[in-house]
XYZ file of C-alpha atoms in Angstrom:
739
model
C 11.526 22.188 -15.274
C 8.950 20.892 -18.272
C 9.326 20.916 -21.499
C 7.783 23.683 -24.144
C 4.616 22.964 -25.558
C 5.104 20.986 -28.609
C 3.892 21.815 -32.619
C 3.239 18.886 -34.001
C -0.302 18.892 -35.820
C -2.869 16.422 -34.533
C -2.980 13.080 -35.995
C -6.035 12.707 -38.061
C -9.210 10.906 -36.399
C -9.852 7.962 -37.338
C -13.212 6.526 -38.955
C -15.937 4.139 -37.956
C -14.801 2.074 -40.464
C -11.022 1.677 -39.356
C -12.015 1.358 -35.938
C -14.373 -1.909 -37.228
C -11.499 -3.198 -39.049
C -9.224 -3.099 -36.350
C -11.387 -4.797 -33.902
C -12.348 -7.517 -36.938
C -8.353 -8.327 -36.811
C -9.118 -10.221 -33.574
C -12.744 -10.706 -33.645
C -14.148 -11.179 -37.242
C -17.910 -11.238 -35.362
C -17.690 -7.988 -34.144
C -21.334 -6.378 -34.776
C -20.201 -3.040 -36.983
C -23.283 -1.293 -36.403
C -23.774 -1.108 -33.151
C -19.916 0.179 -32.604
C -20.747 2.466 -35.655
C -23.551 3.776 -32.946
C -21.246 4.005 -30.681
C -18.953 5.979 -32.596
C -21.872 8.465 -33.963
C -23.041 9.238 -30.628
C -19.885 10.322 -29.083
C -19.295 12.394 -32.675
C -22.395 14.094 -32.161
C -22.678 14.641 -28.439
C -19.060 16.017 -28.597
C -19.720 18.071 -31.417
C -19.372 21.917 -30.709
C -16.337 21.119 -27.891
C -12.956 21.568 -28.909
C -9.613 20.677 -27.160
C -6.180 22.863 -26.530
C -4.487 21.559 -29.641
C -7.673 23.402 -31.964
C -8.712 19.631 -32.791
C -12.629 18.141 -32.276
C -12.847 16.732 -28.514
C -13.853 13.680 -30.265
C -10.712 13.267 -31.607
C -9.368 12.315 -27.990
C -12.065 9.699 -27.587
C -11.797 8.031 -30.823
C -8.203 7.587 -29.908
C -8.490 6.098 -26.824
C -11.331 3.476 -28.290
C -8.471 2.704 -30.891
C -5.752 2.273 -28.271
C -8.169 -0.222 -26.126
C -9.063 -1.808 -30.314
C -4.640 -2.055 -30.313
C -4.590 -3.711 -26.774
C -7.697 -6.693 -28.450
C -10.635 -5.433 -25.590
C -13.658 -6.253 -26.222
C -16.501 -4.369 -28.118
C -18.170 -3.286 -24.542
C -14.825 -1.757 -23.730
C -13.966 0.014 -27.287
C -17.573 1.728 -26.803
C -17.224 2.838 -23.240
C -13.498 4.318 -24.508
C -15.937 6.142 -27.353
C -18.231 7.183 -24.485
C -16.786 7.291 -21.045
C -16.667 11.342 -21.337
C -20.461 11.690 -22.310
C -22.045 11.625 -19.167
C -19.422 13.899 -17.508
C -19.139 16.526 -20.761
C -22.324 16.305 -22.235
C -26.426 16.599 -21.635
C -26.370 12.470 -21.967
C -27.056 10.423 -18.961
C -26.381 6.846 -17.609
C -30.059 6.165 -19.036
C -29.228 7.489 -22.666
C -25.979 5.031 -22.795
C -28.340 2.150 -21.380
C -31.488 2.651 -23.998
C -29.413 3.032 -27.045
C -27.039 0.613 -26.011
C -26.638 -1.915 -23.085
C -26.077 -2.076 -19.199
C -23.040 -3.439 -19.707
C -21.294 -0.213 -21.575
C -23.510 2.219 -19.035
C -21.853 0.195 -16.020
C -18.813 0.527 -17.576
C -19.089 4.494 -18.548
C -20.709 5.148 -14.294
C -17.238 3.186 -13.163
C -14.751 5.296 -15.623
C -17.256 8.809 -14.997
C -16.550 8.493 -11.616
C -12.812 8.705 -11.557
C -12.966 12.043 -14.485
C -11.648 14.148 -11.193
C -8.014 11.928 -10.813
C -5.966 14.747 -12.154
C -3.455 15.300 -9.536
C -4.687 18.443 -7.253
C -2.429 20.795 -5.579
C -3.357 19.453 -1.954
C -1.779 15.680 -1.452
C -5.110 14.853 0.316
C -6.900 15.170 -2.968
C -4.666 13.093 -5.315
C -4.945 10.079 -2.203
C -8.740 10.244 -1.794
C -8.707 9.963 -5.970
C -6.964 6.768 -5.639
C -9.049 5.374 -2.912
C -12.020 5.580 -5.472
C -9.701 4.240 -8.135
C -9.393 0.935 -5.972
C -12.913 0.789 -4.894
C -13.742 1.304 -9.068
C -11.145 -0.999 -10.400
C -11.707 -3.538 -7.640
C -15.061 -4.756 -9.442
C -14.084 -4.688 -13.300
C -10.323 -4.425 -14.383
C -11.526 -2.858 -17.400
C -12.642 0.640 -15.834
C -8.686 0.594 -15.410
C -8.000 -0.625 -18.517
C -9.793 2.040 -20.232
C -8.502 4.761 -17.920
C -5.012 3.841 -18.788
C -5.828 4.394 -22.390
C -7.704 7.472 -21.518
C -4.420 9.018 -19.898
C -1.960 7.602 -22.911
C -3.700 9.717 -24.992
C -4.004 12.905 -22.893
C -0.087 12.307 -22.149
C 0.434 11.745 -25.974
C -1.002 15.617 -26.445
C 0.229 16.803 -23.241
C 2.327 19.793 -24.833
C -0.763 21.517 -26.762
C -1.280 22.284 -22.576
C 0.054 26.068 -22.278
C 0.867 26.200 -18.608
C 3.807 24.343 -17.572
C 2.612 24.279 -13.933
C -0.348 21.864 -15.362
C 1.877 19.737 -17.764
C 4.069 18.832 -14.806
C 1.772 17.956 -12.645
C -0.364 15.746 -14.365
C 2.972 14.053 -15.710
C 3.960 13.876 -12.062
C 0.624 11.702 -11.216
C 0.921 9.984 -14.238
C 4.194 8.163 -13.018
C 3.664 8.173 -9.638
C -0.026 6.347 -10.068
C -1.029 5.037 -13.465
C 2.195 3.652 -15.045
C 2.858 1.882 -11.585
C -1.308 0.440 -12.065
C -0.065 -0.575 -15.770
C 2.636 -2.749 -15.183
C 0.717 -3.882 -11.766
C -1.408 -5.434 -14.089
C 1.235 -6.301 -16.968
C 0.088 -3.968 -19.487
C 3.669 -2.977 -19.979
C 3.593 -1.478 -23.202
C 1.518 1.170 -22.048
C 3.263 1.651 -18.615
C 6.621 2.307 -20.455
C 5.020 4.273 -22.792
C 3.291 6.105 -20.446
C 6.992 6.614 -17.992
C 8.528 7.788 -21.151
C 6.132 10.786 -21.597
C 5.590 11.366 -18.008
C 9.685 11.838 -17.578
C 9.919 13.991 -20.914
C 7.789 16.334 -19.151
C 9.450 16.425 -15.471
C 13.091 16.209 -16.717
C 13.253 16.855 -20.492
C 17.297 17.577 -20.201
C 18.045 14.518 -19.000
C 15.518 12.839 -21.584
C 16.990 15.001 -24.510
C 20.274 14.119 -23.257
C 19.491 9.749 -22.935
C 17.317 10.157 -26.102
C 20.528 11.242 -27.653
C 22.932 9.135 -26.302
C 20.679 6.294 -27.585
C 20.547 7.612 -31.256
C 24.154 7.762 -31.251
C 24.210 3.890 -29.603
C 21.938 3.213 -32.506
C 24.120 4.858 -34.940
C 27.343 2.803 -33.554
C 26.216 -0.423 -33.083
C 23.510 -1.169 -35.814
C 25.946 -3.529 -37.957
C 27.227 -5.030 -34.540
C 23.407 -5.831 -33.000
C 22.629 -7.396 -36.826
C 25.935 -9.729 -36.920
C 24.617 -10.802 -32.768
C 20.959 -11.958 -34.102
C 22.445 -13.849 -37.718
C 24.552 -15.483 -35.284
C 22.113 -16.571 -32.660
C 19.527 -17.544 -35.304
C 22.034 -19.582 -37.839
C 22.963 -21.941 -33.949
C 19.227 -22.067 -33.517
C 18.401 -23.148 -36.747
C 21.039 -25.535 -36.601
C 19.660 -27.181 -33.907
C 16.059 -27.274 -35.396
C 14.500 -24.991 -33.435
C 12.510 -22.374 -34.956
C 12.568 -18.950 -33.414
C 12.434 -15.008 -34.478
C 14.558 -12.649 -33.043
C 14.721 -8.805 -32.610
C 16.294 -5.999 -30.981
C 15.056 -4.665 -27.548
C 16.692 -1.157 -26.612
C 16.406 0.113 -23.127
C 13.739 3.244 -23.065
C 14.936 6.416 -21.393
C 13.064 6.558 -18.222
C 14.153 3.119 -17.646
C 17.957 3.812 -17.908
C 17.078 6.948 -16.286
C 16.292 5.324 -12.870
C 19.324 2.704 -13.213
C 21.189 6.187 -12.967
C 19.211 7.198 -9.950
C 19.282 3.938 -8.217
C 22.564 2.556 -8.588
C 24.846 5.518 -8.940
C 25.719 4.471 -12.912
C 27.136 6.552 -15.612
C 25.892 6.358 -18.710
C 28.509 4.275 -20.045
C 28.376 1.729 -17.568
C 24.844 0.495 -18.394
C 25.664 -3.088 -19.496
C 22.075 -3.961 -20.751
C 21.026 -0.963 -22.798
C 20.826 -3.653 -25.912
C 18.986 -6.825 -25.589
C 17.514 -9.537 -27.730
C 14.132 -10.905 -26.954
C 13.772 -14.663 -28.700
C 10.556 -16.193 -29.536
C 9.906 -19.482 -30.013
C 6.815 -22.113 -30.099
C 6.477 -24.197 -27.520
C 7.689 -23.763 -23.500
C 9.785 -26.555 -23.848
C 11.939 -25.001 -26.876
C 12.316 -22.058 -24.090
C 14.493 -24.231 -22.077
C 16.341 -25.971 -25.236
C 17.352 -22.150 -26.977
C 18.517 -21.524 -23.424
C 20.871 -24.451 -23.757
C 21.881 -23.976 -27.289
C 22.887 -20.977 -26.278
C 24.861 -21.182 -23.004
C 26.588 -24.092 -24.824
C 28.003 -21.982 -28.008
C 28.988 -18.653 -25.251
C 29.908 -18.304 -21.625
C 27.444 -17.463 -19.248
C 27.394 -14.743 -16.622
C 26.331 -16.504 -13.878
C 24.528 -13.598 -11.943
C 22.285 -12.289 -14.916
C 20.088 -15.764 -15.437
C 16.587 -15.618 -14.188
C 13.827 -18.066 -14.458
C 10.781 -16.390 -14.592
C 9.024 -19.218 -16.512
C 9.271 -21.756 -13.736
C 8.603 -18.920 -10.914
C 6.827 -16.265 -12.904
C 6.279 -12.595 -11.670
C 3.136 -11.649 -9.823
C 1.597 -10.031 -13.208
C 2.215 -13.419 -14.873
C 5.254 -12.282 -16.671
C 7.003 -15.389 -17.824
C 10.473 -15.708 -19.691
C 14.135 -16.782 -19.495
C 16.930 -14.286 -18.795
C 20.255 -14.780 -19.725
C 23.221 -12.359 -20.382
C 26.442 -14.249 -22.140
C 29.627 -13.278 -23.612
C 28.332 -13.112 -27.737
C 30.022 -13.207 -30.885
C 33.295 -10.984 -30.892
C 33.275 -10.779 -27.195
C 30.211 -8.386 -27.075
C 28.257 -8.571 -23.882
C 24.499 -9.659 -24.742
C 21.478 -10.156 -23.073
C 18.581 -12.302 -24.092
C 14.908 -12.933 -23.193
C 13.330 -15.808 -24.282
C 9.982 -17.302 -24.535
C 6.488 -18.008 -26.696
C 4.516 -15.627 -28.828
C 2.044 -16.090 -25.940
C 4.456 -15.223 -23.627
C 5.724 -12.434 -25.432
C 1.304 -11.552 -25.167
C 0.964 -11.828 -22.019
C 4.441 -9.669 -21.179
C 3.413 -6.645 -23.591
C -0.076 -6.854 -22.610
C -0.771 -8.402 -19.033
C -4.401 -8.820 -18.274
C -6.030 -7.536 -21.672
C -3.995 -10.742 -22.883
C -6.502 -12.621 -21.900
C -9.355 -11.611 -23.613
C -10.366 -13.768 -26.812
C -12.483 -14.740 -29.077
C -14.472 -18.478 -28.036
C -17.769 -19.704 -29.117
C -19.165 -17.102 -31.223
C -18.336 -14.869 -28.304
C -15.373 -12.344 -27.271
C -14.437 -11.855 -23.884
C -11.901 -12.168 -20.471
C -10.798 -16.159 -20.684
C -10.430 -17.515 -16.866
C -8.657 -20.510 -17.884
C -6.516 -19.070 -20.267
C -5.522 -16.834 -17.287
C -4.798 -19.952 -15.255
C -2.857 -21.632 -18.010
C -0.384 -18.431 -18.205
C 0.127 -18.694 -14.275
C -2.583 -17.332 -12.614
C -5.542 -14.502 -12.003
C -3.326 -11.397 -12.595
C -5.698 -9.318 -11.171
C -4.765 -10.215 -7.264
C -2.026 -7.844 -8.407
C -5.053 -5.254 -7.493
C -6.058 -6.588 -4.170
C -3.592 -5.473 -1.608
C -4.650 -2.065 -2.704
C -8.344 -3.306 -1.102
C -6.950 -4.775 1.588
C -4.399 -1.919 2.303
C -8.268 0.208 2.060
C -10.157 -1.975 4.680
C -7.272 -1.520 6.810
C -8.800 2.254 7.484
C -6.453 5.293 8.508
C -6.482 8.835 6.479
C -5.854 9.481 2.815
C -2.700 10.483 3.128
C -1.627 7.277 5.214
C -3.463 4.984 2.444
C -1.467 6.753 -0.406
C 2.113 6.305 1.353
C 1.217 2.458 1.759
C -0.003 2.107 -1.619
C 2.822 3.432 -3.355
C 5.341 1.156 -1.094
C 3.546 -1.549 -2.999
C 3.376 0.078 -6.204
C 7.239 0.935 -6.840
C 8.932 -2.738 -5.585
C 10.936 -5.367 -7.492
C 10.209 -8.618 -6.370
C 11.779 -11.539 -3.813
C 9.966 -15.301 -4.027
C 10.029 -17.329 -0.969
C 7.826 -20.217 0.005
C 5.534 -21.604 2.685
C 6.258 -24.387 4.354
C 4.004 -26.528 2.154
C 5.333 -24.730 -1.511
C 3.178 -21.844 -1.573
C 4.609 -18.974 -3.405
C 4.517 -15.433 -2.415
C 6.273 -12.551 -3.828
C 7.348 -9.579 -1.914
C 9.270 -6.604 -2.696
C 12.383 -6.905 -2.276
C 13.949 -6.453 1.427
C 11.064 -7.868 2.770
C 11.095 -9.768 6.179
C 9.456 -12.539 7.311
C 6.741 -10.082 9.087
C 5.913 -9.275 5.789
C 5.649 -12.635 4.541
C 3.347 -12.977 7.512
C 1.056 -10.079 7.029
C 0.965 -11.131 3.003
C -0.202 -14.595 3.898
C -2.740 -12.691 6.483
C -3.419 -10.389 8.695
C -4.050 -12.417 11.174
C -0.922 -14.366 11.593
C 0.830 -11.315 11.061
C -0.741 -9.793 14.129
C 0.129 -13.021 16.238
C 3.718 -13.588 15.061
C 6.198 -14.208 17.183
C 9.374 -15.597 15.232
C 10.263 -16.985 12.731
C 12.159 -19.832 10.806
C 13.811 -19.487 7.483
C 15.006 -22.240 5.758
C 14.840 -24.090 9.054
C 16.986 -21.797 10.872
C 15.246 -19.727 13.562
C 16.117 -15.983 12.504
C 15.562 -12.546 13.462
C 12.280 -10.701 12.441
C 14.166 -8.000 10.229
C 16.039 -10.477 8.327
C 15.303 -9.761 4.748
C 14.427 -12.628 2.222
C 15.999 -13.783 -0.556
C 14.491 -15.680 -3.556
C 13.934 -19.618 -2.565
C 13.641 -18.615 0.903
C 10.857 -21.432 3.113
C 9.703 -18.978 5.294
C 7.378 -21.026 8.608
C 5.961 -18.312 11.013
C 6.264 -19.073 14.748
C 2.457 -17.984 15.879
C 1.889 -16.242 19.842
C -1.421 -15.765 21.425
C -1.147 -11.491 21.425
C -2.214 -9.066 18.742
C -0.605 -6.198 20.521
C 2.622 -4.939 18.301
C 5.658 -5.069 19.881
C 7.490 -1.554 19.953
C 9.184 -0.546 16.666
C 7.100 -3.867 14.486
C 6.427 -0.687 11.685
C 10.385 -0.422 11.276
C 10.551 -4.579 10.645
C 8.445 -4.731 7.421
C 8.301 -1.978 4.282
C 5.089 -3.754 2.350
C 2.175 -1.420 2.371
C 0.121 -4.103 3.263
C 1.774 -5.126 6.328
C 2.333 -1.298 7.176
C -1.583 -0.538 7.317
C -2.697 -3.412 8.833
C 0.279 -3.081 11.760
C -1.337 1.127 11.911
C -4.670 -0.278 12.233
C -3.416 -2.120 15.419
C -1.246 0.262 16.666
C -4.632 2.430 16.219
C -6.336 0.131 18.352
C -4.122 -0.608 20.980
C -3.001 2.472 21.803
C -6.570 4.633 21.403
C -7.052 4.076 25.250
C -3.059 5.241 25.771
C -4.204 8.729 23.802
C -6.978 9.274 25.849
C -4.826 9.274 28.717
C -2.534 11.530 27.356
C -5.239 13.665 26.101
C -6.916 14.346 29.656
C -3.715 14.561 31.340
C -2.639 17.575 28.579
C -6.866 19.351 29.056
C -6.145 18.746 33.118
C -2.600 20.566 32.732
C -3.692 23.662 30.263
C -6.534 24.136 32.972
C -4.606 24.541 35.447
C -1.858 26.411 34.344
C -4.722 29.065 33.609
C -5.825 28.849 37.428
C -8.993 26.314 36.597
C -10.009 23.088 37.099
C -11.366 21.114 34.252
C -14.880 19.817 34.590
C -15.823 17.595 31.523
C -19.573 18.822 31.649
C -18.062 22.201 31.153
C -16.748 21.205 27.932
C -20.080 20.780 26.012
C -20.032 24.239 24.712
C -16.377 23.684 23.429
C -16.953 20.378 21.333
C -19.533 22.194 19.732
C -17.171 24.520 18.457
C -14.596 22.258 17.563
C -16.705 19.632 15.869
C -16.207 16.584 17.967
C -19.352 14.804 19.126
C -17.857 13.620 22.290
C -15.287 14.186 25.088
C -13.311 10.841 24.620
C -12.691 12.313 20.976
C -11.414 15.479 21.478
C -9.142 13.988 24.340
C -7.515 11.404 21.722
C -7.186 13.958 18.697
C -5.395 15.874 21.270
C -2.907 12.958 22.485
C -2.568 12.562 18.939
C -1.253 16.162 18.723
C -4.189 16.923 16.321
C -5.483 19.434 18.779
C -3.354 21.555 20.741
C -4.002 22.990 24.357
C -4.276 25.943 23.266
C -6.882 25.122 20.881
C -8.723 23.782 23.826
C -8.672 27.133 25.840
C -9.740 29.485 22.895
C -13.123 26.848 22.781
C -13.580 27.222 26.342
C -12.760 30.468 27.212
C -13.705 32.481 23.580
C -11.413 35.870 23.447
C -8.753 34.900 26.136
C -6.180 37.254 26.458
C -2.457 35.119 27.246
C 0.419 36.710 27.170
C 2.216 35.044 29.135
C 5.648 33.190 27.023
C 7.147 31.372 29.838
C 10.029 28.647 28.952
C 7.058 25.964 29.596
C 4.883 28.049 26.875
C 7.647 27.974 24.390
C 8.473 24.518 24.759
C 4.905 23.606 24.132
C 5.203 25.479 20.595
C 8.488 24.094 20.064
C 7.224 20.508 20.475
C 3.471 21.428 18.273
C 5.511 22.259 15.517
C 8.459 19.253 15.235
C 4.916 17.290 15.664
C 4.187 18.705 12.133
C 7.099 16.456 11.105
C 7.739 13.648 12.935
C 5.505 11.193 14.583
C 6.561 8.530 17.032
C 5.095 6.148 20.286
C 7.316 8.301 22.606
C 7.015 11.531 21.951
C 4.937 12.569 24.430
C 4.312 16.043 25.815
C 6.998 18.059 27.178
C 9.676 16.291 25.367
C 11.780 18.444 22.844
C 12.401 17.308 19.254
C 15.984 18.412 17.283
C 17.435 16.798 14.188
C 20.952 15.637 14.509
C 23.490 17.664 12.619
C 25.792 14.104 12.176
C 23.282 12.988 9.290
C 20.829 15.484 8.528
C 17.898 13.611 8.130
C 15.383 14.419 4.901
C 11.644 13.241 4.599
C 11.754 10.096 2.766
C 14.597 8.537 5.201
C 13.564 5.684 7.680
C 14.138 7.443 11.375
C 14.865 6.814 14.540
C 15.339 9.120 17.762
C 17.387 8.563 20.650
C 16.846 10.556 24.094
C 19.181 12.300 25.480
C 19.593 13.204 28.888
C 18.620 17.268 29.092
C 18.222 17.896 25.776
C 14.992 15.554 24.639
C 14.677 13.436 21.779
C 17.586 13.850 18.586
C 15.894 12.755 15.050
C 18.756 10.470 13.441
C 18.666 8.312 9.943
C 18.645 4.806 11.034
C 22.376 4.197 8.919
C 23.916 7.069 11.095
C 27.388 6.088 12.378
C 26.605 7.614 15.553
C 24.419 5.518 16.682
C 26.882 3.061 16.637
C 27.937 4.876 20.052
C 24.747 4.086 21.855
C 23.950 0.287 20.789
C 24.672 -0.875 24.657
C 22.372 2.055 25.875
C 18.991 1.393 27.612
C 16.519 0.409 25.333
C 13.729 2.887 26.516
C 16.125 5.669 25.442
C 15.451 4.630 21.603
C 12.157 5.728 19.859
C 10.516 4.545 17.049
C 9.799 7.483 14.770
C 8.345 7.912 11.129
C 7.017 11.341 8.850
C 4.469 13.383 9.234
C 2.640 13.648 5.641
C 2.423 17.303 6.431
C 6.474 16.691 6.746
C 6.543 14.698 2.947
C 4.361 17.572 1.510
C 5.870 20.725 2.400
C 9.270 20.409 4.351
C 12.152 21.916 2.809
C 15.685 20.487 4.240
C 18.777 20.872 3.880
C 21.207 18.207 2.428
C 24.884 17.980 2.020
C 25.871 16.577 -0.977
C 30.004 15.207 -1.345
C 31.467 15.524 -5.319
C 34.298 14.682 -6.943
C 34.639 16.359 -9.812
C 36.963 17.166 -13.437
C 38.597 20.194 -12.986
C 37.291 21.455 -15.923
C 35.935 25.437 -17.076
C 32.381 26.121 -16.716
C 31.974 22.662 -14.069
C 30.651 24.482 -11.180
C 28.327 26.412 -13.455
C 27.339 22.783 -15.232
C 25.806 21.684 -11.337
C 24.342 24.665 -11.005
C 22.769 24.717 -14.112
C 21.316 21.129 -13.086
C 20.838 21.874 -9.036
C 17.920 24.156 -10.659
C 16.401 22.696 -13.222
C 15.410 19.655 -11.237
C 13.832 22.596 -8.355
C 16.621 22.548 -6.228
C 19.028 25.786 -4.458
C 22.316 25.139 -3.694
C 22.534 27.111 -0.661
C 26.363 26.790 0.327
C 29.285 25.524 -1.685
C 32.749 24.886 -0.469
C 35.921 23.202 -1.984
C 37.494 20.616 0.247
C 40.705 20.211 -1.688
C 42.076 20.162 -5.656
C 44.772 18.733 -7.908
C 45.647 19.596 -11.704
C 42.856 16.992 -12.593
C 40.047 17.205 -10.038
C 38.669 18.466 -6.879
C 36.766 17.750 -4.055
C 33.631 19.792 -3.727
C 30.584 19.932 -0.751
C 27.288 21.209 -1.388
C 24.483 21.953 0.914
C 21.106 21.875 -1.421
C 17.967 22.694 -0.482
C 15.389 19.905 -1.212
C 12.444 18.449 -0.662
C 13.026 14.578 0.238
C 15.080 11.768 0.354
C 13.405 10.827 -3.416
C 14.464 14.822 -4.208
C 18.115 14.011 -3.324
C 18.197 11.036 -4.920
C 16.594 12.574 -8.381
C 19.562 15.425 -7.937
C 22.025 13.150 -7.086
C 21.456 11.032 -10.275
C 20.687 14.447 -12.234
C 24.710 15.498 -10.889
C 26.222 12.280 -11.879
C 25.101 12.603 -15.902
C 26.952 16.026 -15.773
C 30.118 15.349 -17.953
C 32.240 17.565 -15.426
C 31.193 14.642 -12.285
C 33.135 11.977 -11.422
C 30.891 11.042 -8.771
C 28.647 12.764 -6.361
C 27.317 10.856 -2.943
C 24.994 12.355 -0.241
C 27.125 12.911 2.923
C 26.693 11.470 5.901
C 23.776 8.829 5.071
C 24.552 6.982 1.996
C 23.117 4.266 3.054
C 19.585 6.010 2.254
C 19.831 6.471 -0.801
C 18.462 3.062 -2.404
C 16.074 2.849 1.340
C 13.929 5.288 0.332
C 13.158 3.561 -3.100
């Protein structure tokens, strides 16, 4: 469900003088005439055009330029903001931009223009292909991404003027799935959080309004309390001779929603809605201030994090601590310097600075701040280089973007940042692809550990190398990073091609014999042309991979054939082909039937495994299904490694069972039904398990798209006033696993 279009009047268009003055604040040597020429050129080119709001189109590019100036970007980048739509939407050419301005501006505009069709289409593959283009463009100059992020930010600020709800939601989802994570990836937190909140507002307006209303109420209730805590902290620091400034930091609506969704909490259980940011002068004073605070108030040990000693991969540095402050109020503190604050809010954009009468990216300053933040983009380039189809790239890229961090070390002390839950095999692939391919085992903190062991902060990992490059069965399930999975899948593709060729030949021969004919490869030449294959090997491989069926081959070889026979073998083939639309795996050879286990009801997004049952085919279970414990001792060859196909993730609709405990209030069921509907779910069945004067236990069967959709529904249901708890029935452990 999406919100109604905004009715707020458009903001005034900033003048050229206002833009130049904004740049002059951080770059006094700005060439005002150059900026003014870009401003006038863009205004002239866009003069006839209007936006959906009715305001001049030029208002958009002027606003983008102002956002870039607020980020303190160089003049070429700000002018790119003014000119970024001229080539795509007007008669201007790149040659015009080179002649009127510079090669640098023309090249940047060219990079942004190539991404002009990035909007999310109905086809998942289109989004995946466009993300590939984005990675190629930003790998050469990160300013292309920064302009694109500011362009998207202004479009999101004015998204309410688009009349079609479907288009608003489509753009908001792409913003949440692609642009906001990329902004966080390069550390531009101020852009990231605003993109997240604006997208959340349009994707789930009911939840957004509910959280915003509760935040407003808290603000009114705790204003005096927040002021008292601030004064007490500053007073203690002043007494210790530490100059500082402090301000409150309220948790953002989308961040609160994610915590509700991820941890199954209620709004009242979130302890860090209010936190304080303490800014000091020197890095050493961060630790001094921490000591003063810990000596003044009791700290919560498990809530202390030192991101100065071990910065986040995007160069974020700060001390985080939580103490029981004045009047026993729980206080979360972030302690950092002004420089750390700039990097925390602006990321890579904080490293453009005035130096030697020029204003440009300062590599030395970036290195002093903790390293090159552009390193965060390199895993996407590596995933792209591994090959595979666009959907696979999108899957792996999202694994890289949506992940908290854990920090491990090589035996030489090099820091390797990985997503939470990463394994030694992920670690090996993060060091080097070939090291991952040759991994046979691993030692964690000096002790040999299984490759599936989740790593923890501070672990020292030593990889034991072997001589083989062929991945053992199930390796992909031992990793969680997109980089590792992409590399393993490429190796699997290489090592299994011969196997797919063999299976394809068997399928083709079987199809011909079923027709009472003999397969002669020379007779397939015309069929290859009809099916758009270059060689017989390509045809066999596609058949072995399940992309082409036996009937497709027969229809191409014998056009117009009629086959009315529907014996058991044909029906089994049809069922098997249908199942392969949703599940893939090495052990799913032709003739093996496939069905989903009712005990855990797997959903797209769950991690799944197959169990070969005699005379029944392969049962698909979630890896956390309790029933699998009964089969721990059976032979390993009955286990089949499975994964969802892009078709399942894009189009499947499945039934998930939710068990909820609710207050016995009037209208409780109606409240849940409304919430499910607002979040694109559909209740298929309701069952009352037990009922008392105060509570009743309910069981709901709900149609969902995938495990993430289910997690979203669960979070929304938990926010209902009448709901005490809500959990997925039969596979509770997978809810966090899909993150």
